[in-house]
Tab-separated table of C-alpha atoms in Angstrom:
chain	number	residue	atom	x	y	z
P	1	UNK	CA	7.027	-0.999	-15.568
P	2	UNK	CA	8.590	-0.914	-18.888
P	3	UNK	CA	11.942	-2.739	-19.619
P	4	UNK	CA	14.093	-0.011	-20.571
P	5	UNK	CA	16.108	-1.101	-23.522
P	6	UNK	CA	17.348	1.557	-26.036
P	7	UNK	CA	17.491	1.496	-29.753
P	8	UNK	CA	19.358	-1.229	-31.694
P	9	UNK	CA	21.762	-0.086	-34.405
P	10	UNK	CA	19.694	1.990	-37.362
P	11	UNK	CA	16.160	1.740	-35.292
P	12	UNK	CA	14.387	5.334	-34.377
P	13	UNK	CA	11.311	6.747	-33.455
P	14	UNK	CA	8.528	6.796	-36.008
P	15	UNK	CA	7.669	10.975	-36.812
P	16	UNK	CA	3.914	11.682	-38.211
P	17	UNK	CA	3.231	11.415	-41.654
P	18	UNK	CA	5.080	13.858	-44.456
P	19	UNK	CA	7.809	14.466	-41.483
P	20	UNK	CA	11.453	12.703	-40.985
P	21	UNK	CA	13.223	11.914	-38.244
P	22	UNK	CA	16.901	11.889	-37.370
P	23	UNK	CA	19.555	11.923	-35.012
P	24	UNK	CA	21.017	15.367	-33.924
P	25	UNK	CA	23.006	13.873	-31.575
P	26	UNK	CA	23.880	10.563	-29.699
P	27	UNK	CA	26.061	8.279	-27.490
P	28	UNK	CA	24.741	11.046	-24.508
P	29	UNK	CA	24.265	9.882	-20.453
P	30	UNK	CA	20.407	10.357	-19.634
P	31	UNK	CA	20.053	13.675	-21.559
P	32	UNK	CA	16.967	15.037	-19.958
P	33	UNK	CA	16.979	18.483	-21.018
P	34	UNK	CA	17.458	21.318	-24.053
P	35	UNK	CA	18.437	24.736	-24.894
P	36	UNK	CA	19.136	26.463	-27.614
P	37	UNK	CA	21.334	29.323	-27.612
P	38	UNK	CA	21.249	32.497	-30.118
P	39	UNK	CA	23.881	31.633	-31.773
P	40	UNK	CA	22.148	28.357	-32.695
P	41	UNK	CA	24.375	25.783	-30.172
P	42	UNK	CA	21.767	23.275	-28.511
P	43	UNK	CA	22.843	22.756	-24.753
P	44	UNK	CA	22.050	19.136	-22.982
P	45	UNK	CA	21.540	18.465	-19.502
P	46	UNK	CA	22.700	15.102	-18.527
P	47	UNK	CA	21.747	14.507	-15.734
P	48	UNK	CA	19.383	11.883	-13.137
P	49	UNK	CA	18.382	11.943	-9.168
P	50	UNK	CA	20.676	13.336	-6.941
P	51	UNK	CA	21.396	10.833	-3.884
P	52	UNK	CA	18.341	11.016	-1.476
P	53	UNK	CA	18.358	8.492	1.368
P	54	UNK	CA	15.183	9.355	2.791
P	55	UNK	CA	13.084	8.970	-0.128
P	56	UNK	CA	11.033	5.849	-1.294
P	57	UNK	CA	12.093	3.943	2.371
P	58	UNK	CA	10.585	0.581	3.358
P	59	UNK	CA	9.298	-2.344	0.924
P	60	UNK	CA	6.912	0.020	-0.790
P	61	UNK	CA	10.019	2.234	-1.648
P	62	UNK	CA	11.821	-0.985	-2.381
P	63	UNK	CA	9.770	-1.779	-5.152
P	64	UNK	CA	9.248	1.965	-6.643
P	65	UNK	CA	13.155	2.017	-6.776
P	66	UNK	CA	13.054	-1.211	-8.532
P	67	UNK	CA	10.425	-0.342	-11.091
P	68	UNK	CA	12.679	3.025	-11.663
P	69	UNK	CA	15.627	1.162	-12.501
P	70	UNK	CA	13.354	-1.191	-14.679
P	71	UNK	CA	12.215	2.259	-16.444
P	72	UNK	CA	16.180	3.658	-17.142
P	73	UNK	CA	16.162	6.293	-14.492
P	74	UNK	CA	18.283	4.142	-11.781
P	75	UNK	CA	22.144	5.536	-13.114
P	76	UNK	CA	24.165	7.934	-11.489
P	77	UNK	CA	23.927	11.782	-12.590
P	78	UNK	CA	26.487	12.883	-15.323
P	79	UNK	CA	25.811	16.065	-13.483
P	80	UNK	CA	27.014	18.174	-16.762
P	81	UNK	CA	25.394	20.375	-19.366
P	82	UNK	CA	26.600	19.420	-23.251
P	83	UNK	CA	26.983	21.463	-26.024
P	84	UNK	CA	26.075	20.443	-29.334
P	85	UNK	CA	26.965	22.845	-32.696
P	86	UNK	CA	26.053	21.633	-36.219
P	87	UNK	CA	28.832	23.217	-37.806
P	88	UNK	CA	28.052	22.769	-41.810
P	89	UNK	CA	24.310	23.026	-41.236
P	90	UNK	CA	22.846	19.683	-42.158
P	91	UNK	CA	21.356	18.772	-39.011
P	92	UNK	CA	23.860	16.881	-37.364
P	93	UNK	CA	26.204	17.807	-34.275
P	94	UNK	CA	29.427	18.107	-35.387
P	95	UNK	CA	31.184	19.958	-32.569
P	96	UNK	CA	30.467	18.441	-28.793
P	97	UNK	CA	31.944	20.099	-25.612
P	98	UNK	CA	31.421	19.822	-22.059
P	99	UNK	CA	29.865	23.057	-21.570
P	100	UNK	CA	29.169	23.030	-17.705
P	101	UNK	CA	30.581	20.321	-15.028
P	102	UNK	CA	30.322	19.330	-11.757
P	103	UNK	CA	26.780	20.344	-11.385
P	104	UNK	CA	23.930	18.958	-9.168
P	105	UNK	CA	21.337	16.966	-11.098
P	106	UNK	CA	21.139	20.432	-13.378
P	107	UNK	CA	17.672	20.498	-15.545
P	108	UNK	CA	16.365	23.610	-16.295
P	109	UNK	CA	18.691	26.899	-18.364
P	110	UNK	CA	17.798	30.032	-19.260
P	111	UNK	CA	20.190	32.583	-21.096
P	112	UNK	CA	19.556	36.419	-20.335
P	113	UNK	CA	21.689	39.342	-22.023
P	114	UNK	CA	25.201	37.942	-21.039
P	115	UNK	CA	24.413	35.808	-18.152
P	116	UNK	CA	23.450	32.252	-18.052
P	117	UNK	CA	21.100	30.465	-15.449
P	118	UNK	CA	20.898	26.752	-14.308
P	119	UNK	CA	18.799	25.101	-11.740
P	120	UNK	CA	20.482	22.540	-9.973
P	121	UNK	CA	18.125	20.065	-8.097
P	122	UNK	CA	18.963	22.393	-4.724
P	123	UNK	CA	19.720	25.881	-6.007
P	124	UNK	CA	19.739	28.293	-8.809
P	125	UNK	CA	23.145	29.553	-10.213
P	126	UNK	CA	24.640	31.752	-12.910
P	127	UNK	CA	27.714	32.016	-14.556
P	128	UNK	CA	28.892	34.589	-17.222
P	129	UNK	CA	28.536	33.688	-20.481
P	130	UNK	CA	29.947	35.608	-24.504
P	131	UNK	CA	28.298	33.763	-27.391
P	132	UNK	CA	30.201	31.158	-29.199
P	133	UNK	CA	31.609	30.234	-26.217
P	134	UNK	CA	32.109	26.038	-25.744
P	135	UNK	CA	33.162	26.012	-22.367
P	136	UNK	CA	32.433	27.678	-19.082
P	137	UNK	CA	35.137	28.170	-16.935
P	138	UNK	CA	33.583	30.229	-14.115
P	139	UNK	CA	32.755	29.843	-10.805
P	140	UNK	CA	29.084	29.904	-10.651
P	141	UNK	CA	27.439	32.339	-8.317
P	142	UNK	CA	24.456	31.028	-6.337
P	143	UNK	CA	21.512	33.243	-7.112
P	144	UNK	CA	19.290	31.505	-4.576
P	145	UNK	CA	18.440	27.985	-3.016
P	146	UNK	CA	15.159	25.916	-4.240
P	147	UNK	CA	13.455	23.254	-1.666
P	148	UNK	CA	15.781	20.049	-1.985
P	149	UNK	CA	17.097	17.838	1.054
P	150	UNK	CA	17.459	14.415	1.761
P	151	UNK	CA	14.109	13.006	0.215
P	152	UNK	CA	13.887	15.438	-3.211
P	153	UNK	CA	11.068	12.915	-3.779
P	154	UNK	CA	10.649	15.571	-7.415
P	155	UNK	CA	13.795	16.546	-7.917
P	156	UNK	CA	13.865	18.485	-11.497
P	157	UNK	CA	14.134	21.917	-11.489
P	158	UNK	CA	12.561	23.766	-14.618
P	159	UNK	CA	13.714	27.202	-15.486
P	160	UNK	CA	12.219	29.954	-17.410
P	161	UNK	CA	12.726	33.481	-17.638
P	162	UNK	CA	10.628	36.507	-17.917
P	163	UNK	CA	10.380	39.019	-21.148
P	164	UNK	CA	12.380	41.897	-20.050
P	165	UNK	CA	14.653	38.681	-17.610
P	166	UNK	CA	14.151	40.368	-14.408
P	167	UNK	CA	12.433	37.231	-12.915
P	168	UNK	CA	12.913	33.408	-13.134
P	169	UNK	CA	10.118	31.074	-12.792
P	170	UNK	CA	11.071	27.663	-10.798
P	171	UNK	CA	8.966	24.406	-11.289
P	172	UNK	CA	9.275	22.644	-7.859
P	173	UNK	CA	7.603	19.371	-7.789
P	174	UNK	CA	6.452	17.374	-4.781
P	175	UNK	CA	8.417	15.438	-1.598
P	176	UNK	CA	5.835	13.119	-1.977
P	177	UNK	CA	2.449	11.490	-3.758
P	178	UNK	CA	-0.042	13.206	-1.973
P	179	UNK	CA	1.975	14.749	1.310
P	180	UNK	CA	2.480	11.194	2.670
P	181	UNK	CA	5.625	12.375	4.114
P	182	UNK	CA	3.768	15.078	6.091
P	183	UNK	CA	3.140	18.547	4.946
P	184	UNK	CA	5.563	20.351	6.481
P	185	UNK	CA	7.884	18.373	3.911
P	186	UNK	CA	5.998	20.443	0.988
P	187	UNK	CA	7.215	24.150	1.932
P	188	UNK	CA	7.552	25.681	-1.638
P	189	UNK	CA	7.069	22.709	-3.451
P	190	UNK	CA	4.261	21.329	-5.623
P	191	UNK	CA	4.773	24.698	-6.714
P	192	UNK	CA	6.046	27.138	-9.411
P	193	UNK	CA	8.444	29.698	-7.674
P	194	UNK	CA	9.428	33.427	-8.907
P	195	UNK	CA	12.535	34.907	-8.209
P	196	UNK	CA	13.952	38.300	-8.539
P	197	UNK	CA	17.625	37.924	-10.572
P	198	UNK	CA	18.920	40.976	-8.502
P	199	UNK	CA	18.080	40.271	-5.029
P	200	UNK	CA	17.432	36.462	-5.015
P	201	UNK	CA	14.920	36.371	-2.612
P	202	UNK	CA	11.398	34.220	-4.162
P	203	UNK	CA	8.051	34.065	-3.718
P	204	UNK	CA	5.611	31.257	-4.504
P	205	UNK	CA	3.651	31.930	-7.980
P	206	UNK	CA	1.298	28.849	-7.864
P	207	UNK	CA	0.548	26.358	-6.186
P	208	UNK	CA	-0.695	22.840	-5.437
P	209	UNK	CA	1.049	21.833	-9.123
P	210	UNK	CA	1.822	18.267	-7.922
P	211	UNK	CA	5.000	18.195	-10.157
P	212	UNK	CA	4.934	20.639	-13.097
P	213	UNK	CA	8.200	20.529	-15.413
P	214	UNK	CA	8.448	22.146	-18.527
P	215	UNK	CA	7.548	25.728	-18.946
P	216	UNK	CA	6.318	28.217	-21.574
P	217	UNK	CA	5.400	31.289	-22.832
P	218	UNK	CA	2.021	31.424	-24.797
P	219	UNK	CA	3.195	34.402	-27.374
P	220	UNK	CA	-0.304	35.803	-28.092
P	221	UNK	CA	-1.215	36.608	-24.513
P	222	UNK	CA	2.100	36.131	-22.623
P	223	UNK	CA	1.037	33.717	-19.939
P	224	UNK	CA	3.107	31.336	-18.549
P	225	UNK	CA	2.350	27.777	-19.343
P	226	UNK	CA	2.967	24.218	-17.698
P	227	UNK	CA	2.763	20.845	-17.952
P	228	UNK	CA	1.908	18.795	-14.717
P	229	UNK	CA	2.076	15.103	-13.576
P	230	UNK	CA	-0.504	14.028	-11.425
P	231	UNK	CA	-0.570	12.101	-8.393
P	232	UNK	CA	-0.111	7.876	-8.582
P	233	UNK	CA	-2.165	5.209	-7.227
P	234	UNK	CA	-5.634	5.773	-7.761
P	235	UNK	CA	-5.912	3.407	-10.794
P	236	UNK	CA	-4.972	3.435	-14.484
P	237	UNK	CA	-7.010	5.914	-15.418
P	238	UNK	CA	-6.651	8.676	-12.489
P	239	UNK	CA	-5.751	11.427	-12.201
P	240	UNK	CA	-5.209	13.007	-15.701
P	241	UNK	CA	-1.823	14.384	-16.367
P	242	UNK	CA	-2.495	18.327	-17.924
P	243	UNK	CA	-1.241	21.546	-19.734
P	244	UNK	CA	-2.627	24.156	-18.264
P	245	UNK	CA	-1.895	27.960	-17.999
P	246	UNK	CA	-0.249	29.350	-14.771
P	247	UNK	CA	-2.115	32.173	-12.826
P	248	UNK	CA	-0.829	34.611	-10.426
P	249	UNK	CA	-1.369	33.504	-6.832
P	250	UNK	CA	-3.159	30.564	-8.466
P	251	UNK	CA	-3.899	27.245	-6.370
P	252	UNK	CA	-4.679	24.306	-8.528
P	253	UNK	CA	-5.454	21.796	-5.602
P	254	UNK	CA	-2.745	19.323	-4.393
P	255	UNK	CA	-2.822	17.526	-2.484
P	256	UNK	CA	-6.282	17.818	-1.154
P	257	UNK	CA	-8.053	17.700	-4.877
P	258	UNK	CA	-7.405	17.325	-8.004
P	259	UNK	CA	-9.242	18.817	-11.201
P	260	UNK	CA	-10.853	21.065	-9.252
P	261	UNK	CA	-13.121	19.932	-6.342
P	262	UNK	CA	-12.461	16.406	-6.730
P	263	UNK	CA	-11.625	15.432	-3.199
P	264	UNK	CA	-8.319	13.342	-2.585
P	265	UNK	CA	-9.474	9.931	-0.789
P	266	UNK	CA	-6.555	9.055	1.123
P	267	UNK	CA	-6.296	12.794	2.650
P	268	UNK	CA	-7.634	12.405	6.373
P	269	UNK	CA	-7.428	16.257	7.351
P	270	UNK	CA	-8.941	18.196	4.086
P	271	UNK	CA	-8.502	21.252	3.571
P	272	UNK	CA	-12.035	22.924	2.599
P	273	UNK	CA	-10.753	26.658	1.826
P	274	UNK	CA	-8.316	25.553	-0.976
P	275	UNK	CA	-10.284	23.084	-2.286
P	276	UNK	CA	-13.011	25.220	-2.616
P	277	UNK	CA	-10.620	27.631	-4.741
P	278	UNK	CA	-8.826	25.080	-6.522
P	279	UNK	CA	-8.962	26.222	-10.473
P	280	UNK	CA	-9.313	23.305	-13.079
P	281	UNK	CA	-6.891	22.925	-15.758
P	282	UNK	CA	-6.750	23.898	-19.085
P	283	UNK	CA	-6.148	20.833	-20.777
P	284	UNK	CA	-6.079	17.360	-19.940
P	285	UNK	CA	-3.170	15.222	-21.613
P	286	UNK	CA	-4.249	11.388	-20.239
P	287	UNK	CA	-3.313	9.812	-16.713
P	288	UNK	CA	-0.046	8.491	-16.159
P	289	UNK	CA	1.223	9.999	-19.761
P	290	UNK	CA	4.368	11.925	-17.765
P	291	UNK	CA	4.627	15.384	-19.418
P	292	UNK	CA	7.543	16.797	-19.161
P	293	UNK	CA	8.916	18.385	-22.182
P	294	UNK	CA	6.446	21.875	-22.981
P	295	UNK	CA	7.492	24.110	-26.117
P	296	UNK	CA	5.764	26.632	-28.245
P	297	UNK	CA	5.900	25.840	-31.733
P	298	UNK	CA	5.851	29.461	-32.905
P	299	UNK	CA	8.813	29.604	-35.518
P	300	UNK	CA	8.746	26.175	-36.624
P	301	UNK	CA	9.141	25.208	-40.101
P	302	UNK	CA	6.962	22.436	-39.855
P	303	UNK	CA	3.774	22.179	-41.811
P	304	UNK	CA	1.457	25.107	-41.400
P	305	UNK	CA	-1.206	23.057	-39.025
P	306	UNK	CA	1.711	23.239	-36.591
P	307	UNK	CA	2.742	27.049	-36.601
P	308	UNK	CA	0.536	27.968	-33.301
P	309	UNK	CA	0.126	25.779	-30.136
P	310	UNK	CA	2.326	23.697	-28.142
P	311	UNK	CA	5.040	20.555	-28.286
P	312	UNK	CA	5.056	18.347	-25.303
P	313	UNK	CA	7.285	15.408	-24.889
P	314	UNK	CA	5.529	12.944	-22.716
P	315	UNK	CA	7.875	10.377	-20.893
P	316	UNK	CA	5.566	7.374	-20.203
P	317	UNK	CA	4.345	5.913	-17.170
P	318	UNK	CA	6.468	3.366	-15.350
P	319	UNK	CA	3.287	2.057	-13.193
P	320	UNK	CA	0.110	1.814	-15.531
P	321	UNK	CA	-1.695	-1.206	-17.843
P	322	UNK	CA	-2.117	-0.820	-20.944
P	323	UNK	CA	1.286	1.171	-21.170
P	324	UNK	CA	0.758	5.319	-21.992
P	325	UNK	CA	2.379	7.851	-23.293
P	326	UNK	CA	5.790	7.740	-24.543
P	327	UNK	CA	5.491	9.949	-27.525
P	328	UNK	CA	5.816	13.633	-28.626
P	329	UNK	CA	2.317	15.301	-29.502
P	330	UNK	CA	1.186	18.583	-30.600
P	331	UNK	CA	-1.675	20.300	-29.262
P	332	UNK	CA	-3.155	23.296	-31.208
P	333	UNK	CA	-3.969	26.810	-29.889
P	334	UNK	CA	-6.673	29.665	-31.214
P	335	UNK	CA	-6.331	33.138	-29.361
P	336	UNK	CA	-3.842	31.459	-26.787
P	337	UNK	CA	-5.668	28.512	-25.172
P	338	UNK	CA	-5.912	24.947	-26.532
P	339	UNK	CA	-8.380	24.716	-29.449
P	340	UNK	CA	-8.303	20.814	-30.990
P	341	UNK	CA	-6.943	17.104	-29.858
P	342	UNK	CA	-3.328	16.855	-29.539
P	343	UNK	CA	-1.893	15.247	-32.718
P	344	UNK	CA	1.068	12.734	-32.438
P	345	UNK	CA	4.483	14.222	-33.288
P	346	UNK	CA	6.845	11.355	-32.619
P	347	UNK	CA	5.621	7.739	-31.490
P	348	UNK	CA	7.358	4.265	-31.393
P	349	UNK	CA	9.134	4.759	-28.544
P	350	UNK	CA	7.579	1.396	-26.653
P	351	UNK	CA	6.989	-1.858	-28.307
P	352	UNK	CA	3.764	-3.883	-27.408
P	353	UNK	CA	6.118	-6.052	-25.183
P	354	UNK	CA	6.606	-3.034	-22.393
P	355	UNK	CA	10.148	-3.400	-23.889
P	356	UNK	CA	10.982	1.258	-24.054
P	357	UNK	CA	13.648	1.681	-26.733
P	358	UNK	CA	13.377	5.469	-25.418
P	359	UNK	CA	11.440	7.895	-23.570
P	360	UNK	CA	10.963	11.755	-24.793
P	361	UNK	CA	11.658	14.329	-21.982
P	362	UNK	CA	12.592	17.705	-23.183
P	363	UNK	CA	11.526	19.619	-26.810
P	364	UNK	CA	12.720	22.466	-28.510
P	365	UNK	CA	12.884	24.283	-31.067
P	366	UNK	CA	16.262	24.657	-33.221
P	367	UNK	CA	17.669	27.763	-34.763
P	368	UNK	CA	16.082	26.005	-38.267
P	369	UNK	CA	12.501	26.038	-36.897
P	370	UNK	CA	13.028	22.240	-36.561
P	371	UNK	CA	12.009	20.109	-33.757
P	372	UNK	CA	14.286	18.367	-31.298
P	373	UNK	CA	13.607	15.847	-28.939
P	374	UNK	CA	15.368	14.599	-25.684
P	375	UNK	CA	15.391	10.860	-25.456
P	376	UNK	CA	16.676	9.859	-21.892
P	377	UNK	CA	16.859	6.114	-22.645
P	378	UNK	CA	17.613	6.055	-26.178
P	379	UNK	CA	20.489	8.242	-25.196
P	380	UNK	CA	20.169	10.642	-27.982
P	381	UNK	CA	18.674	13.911	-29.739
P	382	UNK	CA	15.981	13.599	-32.182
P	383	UNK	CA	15.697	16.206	-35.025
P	384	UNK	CA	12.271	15.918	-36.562
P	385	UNK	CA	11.553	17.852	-39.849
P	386	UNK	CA	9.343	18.034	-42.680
P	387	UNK	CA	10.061	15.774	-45.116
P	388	UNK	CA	11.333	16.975	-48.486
């Protein structure tokens, strides 16, 4: 596992060639998460793992919790969303508020018309929101409870919304590696969910997405996209982490395959019919990378290689040799699917040492077309740009 350090005093990540890097904002408490509002605010979720007593239990759970804390993801949740406004417009947060408190491990927003969504690790709420506003005072209203309970073995909850925002789509990842735990642990998890804003009641979009995070829309043919990590323990170099578009009713294999047909070795009662419909992903992004950050680049004012395909922030992995991930990459798209090798946005993240100065989570764009980056370790927002 990496030793989770964070950045000495005027060290940063190192952004591609012709770009610059910066900080948007810093001095955060595990900022995991972004959104950017119309008006051009950028909203943080700080947040970590909710308290779950049954998860990771015995020596082999002693050890993973070790290697966690090791990897900077053993604090207590701020449980609060931030919001960050550069006021004068030269890429620095000048304004901070506590937008939201006194959440529960919140990850994924989403703001439709005047309401605003978050998904707590256990449910999905809303409170009323009027742009320019700093601080919500509201009592949230529960829209509708997500799989949670006292393992939460995944316990992120993206969020996106639909077009016309009559339906939220829930990434629900795991209660285990591969169903250890038992399956009846997995009800509407390793899954992404839909739910109806008016009547709160869900259904289960995909499945067997052993933890997909991040979330987005492909503008040319409006699908839904994700990013997935894989399952653990089958060696350095399996199973590959992927990007892959989300169908309808779609079953991508876990826990009884992965990438397709390949059969899961430590399954003892398989599960022939979905394997033998499990659909291979789009796009493979390396094993043990940790995707979790998945934004379309359409609007960016970076260079023009980088005006159509995707941003993902990959976190790292806390349990593979050599070290992988840990970077931001781009990966180009030609009449909406992946069309090149992803291109490195944002590296330097890890020395050679296993010492992890930071590790990217969330990306977004900003109201500039710029990039910004979610560093959970390094405590801070990266703004990456094109260099004058």
């Amino acid at each position: 596992a990496p030793n989770a350090i964070g950045w000495a005093e005027g060290q940063k990540p190192i952004p591609a060639e012709g770009w610059e890097v910066s900080a948007f904002g810093g001095e955060l408490d595990q900022p995991r998460w972004l959104y950017v509002l119309p008006n051009g605010d950028v909203l943080v979720a700080e947040t970590n793992a909710p308290k779950r007593p049954d998860d990771a239990k015995g020596i082999k759970g002693v050890i993973f919790k070790f290697f966690q804390r090791n990897a900077g993801a053993g604090t207590p949740s701020a449980n609060r969303i931030t919001l960050l406004r550069d006021v004068d417009g030269d890429g620095v947060a000048e304004l901070r508020s506590v937008f939201l408190d006194g959440l529960n491990s919140p990850f994924g927003m989403a703001l439709v018309g005047n309401t605003f969504y978050v998904a707590n690790t256990d449910a999905v709420v809303s409170f009323p929101y009027e742009e320019g506003q700093t601080v919500i005072t509201a009592e949230a209203t529960k829209i509708t409870d997500l799989p949670a309970g006292t393992i939460n073995h995944h316990w992120t909850k993206g969020l996106i919304a639909s077009e016309d925002g009559s339906k939220l789509y829930v990434s629900v990842g795991s209660n285990s590696d591969v169903a250890e735990n038992g399956i009846e642990q997995e009800k509407d998890r390793a899954a992404i969910l839909e739910v109806d804003v008016q009547t709160g009641t869900y259904r289960v979009f995909a499945s067997g997405l052993r933890n997909p995070v991040g979330m987005a829309w492909e503008p040319e043919s409006s699908t839904l996209w994700t990013v997935v990590n894989e399952r653990d323990e089958l060696g350095n170099d399996l199973v590959p982490d992927y990007m892959t578009s989300v169908q309808d009713g779609g079953l991508y294999g876990w826990p009884y395959s992965y990438w397709g047909q390949h059969l899961e070795p430590r399954i003892k009662e398989q599960n022939p019919d979905l394997v033998a419909k499990a659909i291979v992903p789009d796009y493979g992004l390396g094993s043990h990378t940790a995707p979790l950050g998945l934004a379309s680049s359409v609007g960016t004012a970076l260079p023009a290689q980088f005006e159509n395909g995707m941003f993902v922030g990959q976190h790292g992995s806390w349990n593979r040799v050599p070290h992988n991930g840990y970077q931001v990459i781009f990966v180009p798209f030609t009449d909406g699917m992946p069309s090149g090798d992803p291109l490195p946005v944002l590296t330097g993240f890890i020395k050679e040492n296993g010492d992890a100065m930071g590790r990217p989570v969330g990306v977004a764009l900003d109201s500039s077309g710029a990039l910004l980056v979610a560093d959970d370790v390094g405590n801070t927002i990266w703004r990456v740009t094109a260099a004058p």
